[in-house]
CSV table of C-alpha atoms in Angstrom, one decimal:
chain,number,residue,atom,x,y,z
A,306,MET,CA,30.5,39.4,30.8
A,307,THR,CA,34.6,38.1,30.1
A,308,GLU,CA,34.5,34.4,29.2
A,309,PRO,CA,35.8,33.0,32.0
A,310,GLU,CA,38.1,29.9,31.6
A,311,SER,CA,37.2,26.2,31.6
A,312,GLU,CA,37.9,24.8,35.4
A,313,SER,CA,40.0,21.6,34.6
A,314,ASP,CA,41.8,23.9,32.5
A,315,ALA,CA,42.3,27.2,34.4
A,316,THR,CA,45.6,28.1,36.9
A,317,THR,CA,45.5,28.9,40.8
A,318,THR,CA,44.6,32.6,41.5
A,319,ILE,CA,44.6,34.2,44.4
A,320,LEU,CA,42.1,36.7,45.8
A,321,PRO,CA,41.6,38.8,48.0
A,322,LEU,CA,38.5,38.1,49.6
A,323,PHE,CA,35.7,39.0,51.9
A,324,PRO,CA,33.0,37.4,53.6
A,325,LEU,CA,29.7,38.6,53.5
A,326,GLN,CA,26.2,37.7,54.4
A,327,THR,CA,25.2,37.6,50.9
A,328,VAL,CA,25.6,36.0,47.5
A,329,LEU,CA,27.1,38.6,44.3
A,330,LEU,CA,25.9,37.3,41.5
A,331,PRO,CA,28.3,38.0,37.9
A,332,GLY,CA,26.9,41.5,36.2
A,333,THR,CA,25.8,43.5,39.2
A,334,LYS,CA,25.8,46.0,41.4
A,335,LEU,CA,27.4,46.2,44.9
A,336,PRO,CA,27.6,49.7,46.8
A,337,LEU,CA,30.4,48.3,50.4
A,338,HIS,CA,30.6,50.5,53.2
A,339,ILE,CA,33.4,49.7,54.8
A,340,PHE,CA,33.9,49.8,58.2
A,341,GLU,CA,36.3,47.1,60.1
A,342,PRO,CA,40.1,48.0,60.3
A,343,ARG,CA,41.1,45.1,57.4
A,344,TYR,CA,38.7,45.7,55.5
A,345,ARG,CA,39.5,48.9,55.4
A,346,GLN,CA,43.2,47.9,54.6
A,347,LEU,CA,42.2,46.0,52.2
A,348,THR,CA,40.0,49.0,50.4
A,349,ALA,CA,43.7,50.9,50.0
A,350,ASP,CA,45.1,47.9,48.8
A,351,LEU,CA,42.7,47.9,46.3
A,352,VAL,CA,42.9,52.1,45.4
A,353,SER,CA,46.1,51.7,45.8
A,354,GLY,CA,47.2,49.3,43.0
A,355,THR,CA,49.0,46.5,45.3
A,356,VAL,CA,45.8,44.2,44.7
A,357,PRO,CA,46.4,43.2,41.1
A,358,GLY,CA,43.4,44.9,38.9
A,359,ARG,CA,41.4,45.8,41.9
A,360,GLU,CA,40.0,42.5,41.9
A,361,PHE,CA,38.5,40.9,45.3
A,362,GLY,CA,36.3,37.6,45.6
A,363,VAL,CA,33.0,38.0,47.4
A,364,VAL,CA,31.9,34.8,48.8
A,365,ALA,CA,28.6,33.7,51.4
A,366,LEU,CA,28.8,32.8,54.6
A,367,ARG,CA,27.1,29.9,55.7
A,368,SER,CA,26.0,30.8,59.1
A,369,SER,CA,25.2,34.9,59.6
A,370,LEU,CA,26.7,33.4,64.1
A,371,THR,CA,29.4,32.7,62.6
A,372,ARG,CA,31.7,34.9,64.7
A,373,GLU,CA,35.4,34.2,63.0
A,374,VAL,CA,36.1,32.3,59.7
A,375,ARG,CA,39.3,29.9,59.6
A,376,GLY,CA,38.3,27.9,57.5
A,377,LEU,CA,36.4,26.6,54.2
A,378,ASP,CA,33.6,25.2,56.1
A,379,GLN,CA,33.2,27.9,56.7
A,380,LEU,CA,31.6,29.7,53.4
A,381,TYR,CA,30.2,28.7,50.4
A,382,GLU,CA,32.3,27.2,48.3
A,383,ILE,CA,31.5,28.6,44.5
A,384,GLY,CA,31.8,32.9,45.3
A,385,CYS,CA,32.3,35.6,42.5
A,386,SER,CA,34.7,37.9,42.3
A,387,THR,CA,33.5,41.7,42.2
A,388,VAL,CA,36.6,45.2,40.6
A,389,LEU,CA,36.9,48.4,42.7
A,390,ARG,CA,35.3,51.0,40.5
A,391,GLU,CA,34.9,54.1,43.0
A,392,ALA,CA,35.7,54.8,46.0
A,393,LYS,CA,35.3,57.7,48.6
A,394,ARG,CA,36.9,57.7,51.3
A,395,LEU,CA,35.4,60.0,54.6
A,396,PRO,CA,37.4,61.3,57.4
A,397,ASP,CA,37.6,59.0,60.0
A,398,GLY,CA,38.5,56.6,57.6
A,399,ARG,CA,36.0,54.3,56.5
A,400,PHE,CA,34.8,54.1,53.0
A,401,ASP,CA,31.8,53.7,50.9
A,402,VAL,CA,32.9,51.5,47.7
A,403,VAL,CA,30.7,51.0,44.1
A,404,THR,CA,32.2,47.6,43.1
A,405,GLN,CA,31.3,45.0,39.6
A,406,ALA,CA,30.4,41.7,40.4
A,407,ARG,CA,32.7,40.2,37.2
A,408,ARG,CA,33.8,36.7,37.0
A,409,ARG,CA,32.0,32.8,39.7
A,410,PHE,CA,34.6,30.7,41.3
A,411,ARG,CA,35.2,28.3,43.1
A,412,LEU,CA,37.8,28.5,46.4
A,413,THR,CA,40.5,25.9,46.6
A,414,ASP,CA,42.5,27.1,49.9
A,415,LEU,CA,41.9,30.0,52.6
A,416,ASP,CA,45.0,32.4,53.9
A,417,CYS,CA,43.3,33.1,57.5
A,418,THR,CA,47.9,35.0,58.3
A,419,SER,CA,49.8,36.4,55.4
A,420,ALA,CA,47.9,39.4,55.3
A,421,PRO,CA,44.7,41.2,57.8
A,422,TYR,CA,41.8,40.6,55.5
A,423,LEU,CA,41.5,36.6,53.9
A,424,ILE,CA,42.9,35.9,50.5
A,425,ALA,CA,42.0,32.6,48.8
A,426,SER,CA,43.0,30.2,45.5
A,427,VAL,CA,40.6,30.1,43.7
A,428,ALA,CA,40.2,27.9,40.2
A,429,TRP,CA,37.7,30.0,38.2
A,430,LEU,CA,34.7,28.3,36.3
A,431,ASP,CA,33.1,28.7,32.7
A,432,ASP,CA,29.3,28.0,31.7
A,433,ASP,CA,28.1,24.5,30.3
A,434,PRO,CA,28.6,25.8,26.4
A,435,VAL,CA,24.9,26.1,24.6
A,436,SER,CA,23.5,28.0,22.1
A,437,PRO,CA,23.6,31.6,22.5
A,438,SER,CA,20.4,31.9,20.0
A,439,GLY,CA,17.9,29.8,19.2
A,440,ASP,CA,13.3,28.9,19.3
A,441,MET,CA,13.7,27.4,23.3
A,442,ALA,CA,16.6,30.2,24.3
A,443,GLU,CA,13.9,32.5,22.7
A,444,ARG,CA,11.4,31.6,24.4
A,445,LEU,CA,12.5,31.0,28.0
A,446,ALA,CA,14.5,34.3,28.2
A,447,ALA,CA,10.5,35.8,27.5
A,448,VAL,CA,9.1,33.8,29.9
A,449,ALA,CA,11.4,34.7,32.2
A,450,ARG,CA,11.8,38.5,31.6
A,451,ALA,CA,7.9,38.3,32.4
A,452,ALA,CA,8.3,36.6,35.5
A,453,HIS,CA,10.4,39.9,36.2
A,454,GLN,CA,8.0,42.1,35.7
A,455,ARG,CA,5.2,40.5,37.4
A,456,TYR,CA,7.5,40.2,40.6
A,457,CYS,CA,8.6,44.4,39.7
A,458,GLU,CA,5.7,45.3,39.3
A,459,THR,CA,4.0,43.7,42.7
A,460,ALA,CA,7.2,44.6,44.9
A,461,TRP,CA,8.8,48.2,44.3
A,462,ARG,CA,7.5,50.8,42.9
A,463,SER,CA,8.1,51.9,39.0
A,464,ASP,CA,11.6,54.3,39.6
A,465,ASP,CA,12.5,50.9,41.6
A,466,TRP,CA,13.6,48.2,39.3
A,467,HIS,CA,14.2,48.1,35.8
A,468,THR,CA,13.6,46.1,32.5
A,469,PRO,CA,17.4,44.4,31.3
A,470,ASP,CA,18.5,45.7,28.4
A,471,PRO,CA,17.1,43.7,25.2
A,472,GLY,CA,20.3,42.4,23.7
A,473,THR,CA,21.1,40.8,27.1
A,474,ALA,CA,23.2,37.7,26.9
A,475,ILE,CA,21.5,34.4,27.4
A,476,ASP,CA,24.1,33.6,29.6
A,477,GLU,CA,23.6,36.8,31.7
A,478,LEU,CA,20.1,37.2,31.6
A,479,ALA,CA,19.6,35.3,35.0
A,480,TYR,CA,21.3,37.3,37.1
A,481,GLN,CA,20.4,40.3,36.0
A,482,LEU,CA,16.6,39.9,36.3
A,483,ALA,CA,17.3,38.5,40.1
A,484,ALA,CA,19.7,41.1,40.6
A,485,ASP,CA,16.1,43.3,41.9
A,486,CYS,CA,14.8,40.4,43.8
A,487,LEU,CA,14.8,39.5,47.6
A,488,LEU,CA,15.8,36.5,47.0
A,489,PRO,CA,16.8,34.4,50.3
A,490,LEU,CA,20.5,34.0,50.3
A,491,GLU,CA,19.7,29.6,49.2
A,492,ASP,CA,18.4,30.5,46.1
A,493,ARG,CA,20.8,33.4,44.8
A,494,GLN,CA,23.7,30.6,45.6
A,495,ARG,CA,21.8,28.3,43.4
A,496,LEU,CA,21.3,30.5,40.8
A,497,LEU,CA,24.6,30.6,41.1
A,498,GLU,CA,26.3,27.5,41.4
A,499,GLU,CA,24.0,26.8,38.5
A,500,ARG,CA,26.5,26.6,35.5
A,501,HIS,CA,24.1,26.1,32.6
A,502,PRO,CA,22.6,29.2,31.9
A,503,LEU,CA,18.7,27.9,30.3
A,504,ARG,CA,19.1,25.4,33.7
A,505,ARG,CA,19.5,28.7,35.0
A,506,LEU,CA,17.2,31.1,33.1
A,507,ARG,CA,14.7,27.9,34.4
A,508,ILE,CA,15.5,28.5,38.2
A,509,ALA,CA,15.3,32.5,38.1
A,510,CYS,CA,11.3,31.8,36.7
A,511,ARG,CA,10.7,29.5,39.6
A,512,LEU,CA,12.5,31.4,42.0
A,513,LEU,CA,10.6,34.8,40.6
A,514,THR,CA,7.4,33.2,40.0
A,515,ARG,CA,7.1,31.3,43.8
A,516,GLU,CA,8.1,34.9,45.6
A,517,THR,CA,5.1,36.9,43.1
A,518,GLY,CA,3.1,34.4,44.8
A,519,PHE,CA,4.2,34.6,48.2
A,520,LEU,CA,3.7,38.7,47.9
A,521,ASN,CA,0.3,38.0,46.3
A,522,THR,CA,-0.8,36.2,49.5
A,523,LEU,CA,1.1,37.1,52.3
A,524,GLY,CA,-0.2,40.9,51.2
A,525,ALA,CA,3.0,42.9,51.7
A,526,VAL,CA,5.7,44.4,49.6
A,527,PRO,CA,9.5,44.1,50.4
A,528,LEU,CA,11.3,47.5,50.8
A,529,PRO,CA,13.4,49.5,48.5
A,530,PRO,CA,16.4,48.7,47.0
A,531,GLY,CA,17.5,52.1,48.3
A,532,GLU,CA,15.7,51.2,52.0
A,533,LEU,CA,17.4,47.4,52.5
A,534,THR,CA,20.1,46.6,55.5
A,535,ASP,CA,23.3,47.5,54.9
A,536,LEU,CA,25.1,44.2,53.9
A,537,SER,CA,28.7,45.2,54.0
A,538,ARG,CA,27.9,45.0,58.1
A,539,PRO,CA,28.2,41.3,57.8
A,540,ALA,CA,27.7,38.9,61.6
A,541,SER,CA,31.6,37.4,60.8
A,542,LEU,CA,33.9,40.6,61.7
A,543,ASN,CA,36.2,39.2,59.4
C-alpha cells in the first residue's frame, strides 16, 4: 500500500466523488455497474484521462433514504479513493468497471455544481505509527486470521473466499480479512476510520467472531459474494 501523507502535512486534493450505500476498504476491489448518466460521464472522464490518475473517491451515504446529496452532512466524513482498472462500455452507454481501492481521505468540502457528478476537496489520512513486527503484532495477526477462517468456513463455500497472502502488511491485514465478510455498513466504516493498525486488527477480529456466532445461532448463511445485490445501484440518485 502506498504510504499516505500525514494529515497535518497534506495539501487539499480534488477528487470526483461517488456516494454509495457501502464502505470501500483500502486494497480491495470494487466492481461497479454504471448506469446513471452523471456517473457514465464520470466513467468516460476516467477512461479518457480527464480525471488525473483515473482516481475517484467513494464515500458512504449516512441514510439509505437520501435522494440527492447537497451537503457534507449527508455523507460519512471518511472515505476511500479508488483507481479505475478495467472498463467495458455496453451498447446502451452503460459501463461495467472494476476499480482498486487505494487510500483513505477526509472530506473537507463538496462541490455540487461544477460537474455533472459531485466533486470533493479531501485531505489524505495516514495511519498512526506502529512497529510492523514484534510478538504482539504476530500474535494478533494469527488470532485475526483464525477468526477470519472460522467465519468464512461457516459463511461460504470453499471456493468463495481466500486467505490473505502470508506477506500481507500488518496495516493492510484488517482490510483484507474484512473484504470477504458481510459486515454492516457502520462496522465497515469503523474499520475505515481506525488509524491504529493493531486496534483496527482487534476490531476486525471481534467483528468476525461476532458474525460467526450470529451465523451459527441462526443456522443461516449469507449469499455468496457473486450473488450480492449490485452496490452500484444506490437509492441515492446523485
